[in-house]
GROMACS .gro file of C-alpha atoms in nm:
model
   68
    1UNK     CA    1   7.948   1.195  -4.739
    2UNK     CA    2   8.280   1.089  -4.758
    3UNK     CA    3   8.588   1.347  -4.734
    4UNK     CA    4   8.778   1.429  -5.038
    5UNK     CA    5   9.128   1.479  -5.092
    6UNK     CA    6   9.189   1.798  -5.287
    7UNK     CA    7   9.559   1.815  -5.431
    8UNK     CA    8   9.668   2.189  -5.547
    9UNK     CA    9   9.967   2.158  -5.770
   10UNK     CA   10  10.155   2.486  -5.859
   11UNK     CA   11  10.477   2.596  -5.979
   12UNK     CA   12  10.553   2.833  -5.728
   13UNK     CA   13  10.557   2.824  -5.309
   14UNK     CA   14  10.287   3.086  -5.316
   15UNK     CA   15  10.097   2.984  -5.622
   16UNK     CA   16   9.874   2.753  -5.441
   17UNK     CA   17   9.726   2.974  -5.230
   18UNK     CA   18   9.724   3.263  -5.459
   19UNK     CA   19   9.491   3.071  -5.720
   20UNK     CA   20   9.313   2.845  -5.455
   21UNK     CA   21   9.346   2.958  -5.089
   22UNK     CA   22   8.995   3.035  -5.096
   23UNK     CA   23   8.848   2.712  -5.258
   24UNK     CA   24   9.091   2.525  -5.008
   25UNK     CA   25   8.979   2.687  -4.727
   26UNK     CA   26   8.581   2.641  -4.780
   27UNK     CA   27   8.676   2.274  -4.855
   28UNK     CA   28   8.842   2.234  -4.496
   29UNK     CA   29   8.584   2.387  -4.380
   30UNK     CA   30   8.358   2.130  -4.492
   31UNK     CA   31   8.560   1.832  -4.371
   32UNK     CA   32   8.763   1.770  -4.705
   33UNK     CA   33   9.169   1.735  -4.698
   34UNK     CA   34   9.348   2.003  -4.908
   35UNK     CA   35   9.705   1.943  -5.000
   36UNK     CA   36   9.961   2.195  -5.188
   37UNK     CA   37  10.225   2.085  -5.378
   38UNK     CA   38  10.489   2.331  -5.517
   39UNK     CA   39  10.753   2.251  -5.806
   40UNK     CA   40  11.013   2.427  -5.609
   41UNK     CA   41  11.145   2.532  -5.320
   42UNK     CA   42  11.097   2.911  -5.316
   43UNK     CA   43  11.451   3.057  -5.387
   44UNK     CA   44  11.438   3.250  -5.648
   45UNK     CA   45  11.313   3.564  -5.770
   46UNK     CA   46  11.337   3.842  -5.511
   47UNK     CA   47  11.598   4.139  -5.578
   48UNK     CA   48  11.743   4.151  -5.214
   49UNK     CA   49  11.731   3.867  -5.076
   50UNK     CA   50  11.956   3.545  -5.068
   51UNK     CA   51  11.829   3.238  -5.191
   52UNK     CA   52  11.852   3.031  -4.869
   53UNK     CA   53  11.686   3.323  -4.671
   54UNK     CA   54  11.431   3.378  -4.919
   55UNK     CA   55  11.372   2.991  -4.950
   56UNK     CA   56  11.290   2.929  -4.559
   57UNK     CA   57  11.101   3.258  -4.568
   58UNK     CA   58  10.897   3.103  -4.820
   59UNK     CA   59  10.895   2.739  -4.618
   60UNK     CA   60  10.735   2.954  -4.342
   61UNK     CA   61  10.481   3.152  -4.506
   62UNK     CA   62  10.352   2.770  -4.597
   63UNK     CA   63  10.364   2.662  -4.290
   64UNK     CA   64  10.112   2.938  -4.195
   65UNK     CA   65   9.865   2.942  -4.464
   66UNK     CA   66   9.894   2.504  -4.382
   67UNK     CA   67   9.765   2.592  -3.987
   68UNK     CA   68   9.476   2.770  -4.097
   0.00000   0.00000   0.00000
């Protein structure tokens, strides 16, 4: 069989994963591509911190679920 491309599209940085990490991950593990696409970057919504911290915080937690 031929690999898929999988495309998750959510609103938030961690809304992907949240609603698909585990459908993503059984599809990588069966040779298919999973991609995650977020509407934005991350820098809102957290009571203490800034938006640029919160933002590359956010960028990074990606990065790490992306590795796996």
């Amino acid at each position: 069989m031929n690999p898929l491309h999988f495309m998750v599209v959510g609103a938030h940085p961690d809304d992907p994963e949240n609603m698909c990490g585990g459908l993503a991950l059984l599809m990588r593990k069966k040779g298919h591509k999973v991609t995650f696409v977020t509407g934005t970057d991350g820098s809102a919504g957290h009571h203490l911190m800034d938006r640029a911290s919160l933002a590359a915080r956010r960028a990074k937690e990606a990065e790490k679920v992306s590795q796996l």
